[in-house]
C-alpha cells in the first residue's frame, strides 16, 4: 500500500493546527505553528517551509487571515537595506463565528422534538466547526430530561416531505395522538379503522419549538398544519400535488409570514378578523404572537384596541391565556365563546374550593 511521506502532509497538518487552535481572537505565529508541528506531529519543519505552505493554502482558497508588518533588512549582497514584510498572527476565518454556533446550539437545546442523545450528537458536530477555545453550554443539555422519540423516523419524514415538495407530489401518512397509556396511536375514523391522510405538501416550518407541515388535506380545500413528530408511516406517492394557488384565497401563493402570524398555535381553522381591548403592558406579548400586522387603535392611558387576522381556535386559546389582560369584542360569537370559557373555568375552580 502506498504511504504518503510525512513531508507531503505538512500542509495538511498546518491546516489542522489552524483549525484546532485559531480564530480572530486566537492567532498563531509561524514559530508557534513550528512548535505545534514538532510537539503534536513529531515533524521538524523550517520556518521557510511553513511560510511556503501557508501561502499555498491561501492560494488554494483557504480562508486564512494574517498580519503583514513591513521591516527593513540588510541585503548582504548589495550592502543596502531593503523593505520586506513579516507575516504573523495567522488564523482561520470560519464559516460560523462563535455567537452563530451558540445560537444554533441553543436552538437544539430548546427543541422539543429531539431526544437528549441526539442533541448531544448534533452539538458535538457543531462544536467541531470551531476550535478548542469554544465553550458550549453542554451542562444545560445534560440537565434536561431526554424525550423518548424516534428521531430517525422524524428525519426520514423530513426527507420524504422535502422530496415531495421539490417534485410537486402527494404523500400518504398516518397521524398519531396520545392515548391514556401515554403512547402514540394512529388516529382512527369514526368506524374504528385507521385513517389514511392523502396530503398535498407545501412547506416545512419550525414554530413553537416544533416542526410543522403546511399542506392541504386532499379531501378539503383549505390549508392545514400537521406536527411532523406525529406523522408516521409516510409514503411518497406518484400522484401530482394540488397547487396551493388552487385553494380558495391562495391565488397568489402561500404567504409564509402571514400564515405563521395567523396561526400562533398552528391550529387548522378558519381565519377571522378579531378585535380585542388589551392592557398596554402586554403590547410586547401582542407583537411577539401576532407580529407587526397587528393593527393598533383607540389608545387610552392604560389600554389599546387591537385588530388581528387569526385562526379562530388560536384566538380563542390565546384569549383564555391572557384572560385577565384582554377582552375580545369582535366577532360577537367569539366574544361569547371566550366569556363562556371563563365562566366554565370559574365554575370548576369554585367546585374545589
PDB file of C-alpha atoms in Angstrom, residues 7 24 33 56 65 72 143 215 240 296 325 332 347:
ATOM      1  CA  UNK A   7       6.859  15.921   4.352  1.00  0.00           C
ATOM      2  CA  UNK A  24      -9.807  36.039  15.163  1.00  0.00           C
ATOM      3  CA  UNK A  33       2.982  26.658  14.242  1.00  0.00           C
ATOM      4  CA  UNK A  56      -0.071  27.577  -0.772  1.00  0.00           C
ATOM      5  CA  UNK A  65      -6.004  35.703   7.568  1.00  0.00           C
ATOM      6  CA  UNK A  72      13.958  46.938   6.759  1.00  0.00           C
ATOM      7  CA  UNK A 143     -29.608  18.537  32.959  1.00  0.00           C
ATOM      8  CA  UNK A 215     -50.263  21.489   3.483  1.00  0.00           C
ATOM      9  CA  UNK A 240     -49.262  15.210  -8.530  1.00  0.00           C
ATOM     10  CA  UNK A 296     -53.446  49.231  16.981  1.00  0.00           C
ATOM     11  CA  UNK A 325     -55.395  41.374  30.336  1.00  0.00           C
ATOM     12  CA  UNK A 332     -69.597  38.626  18.833  1.00  0.00           C
ATOM     13  CA  UNK A 347     -67.221  27.159  37.945  1.00  0.00           C
TER      14      UNK A 347
END
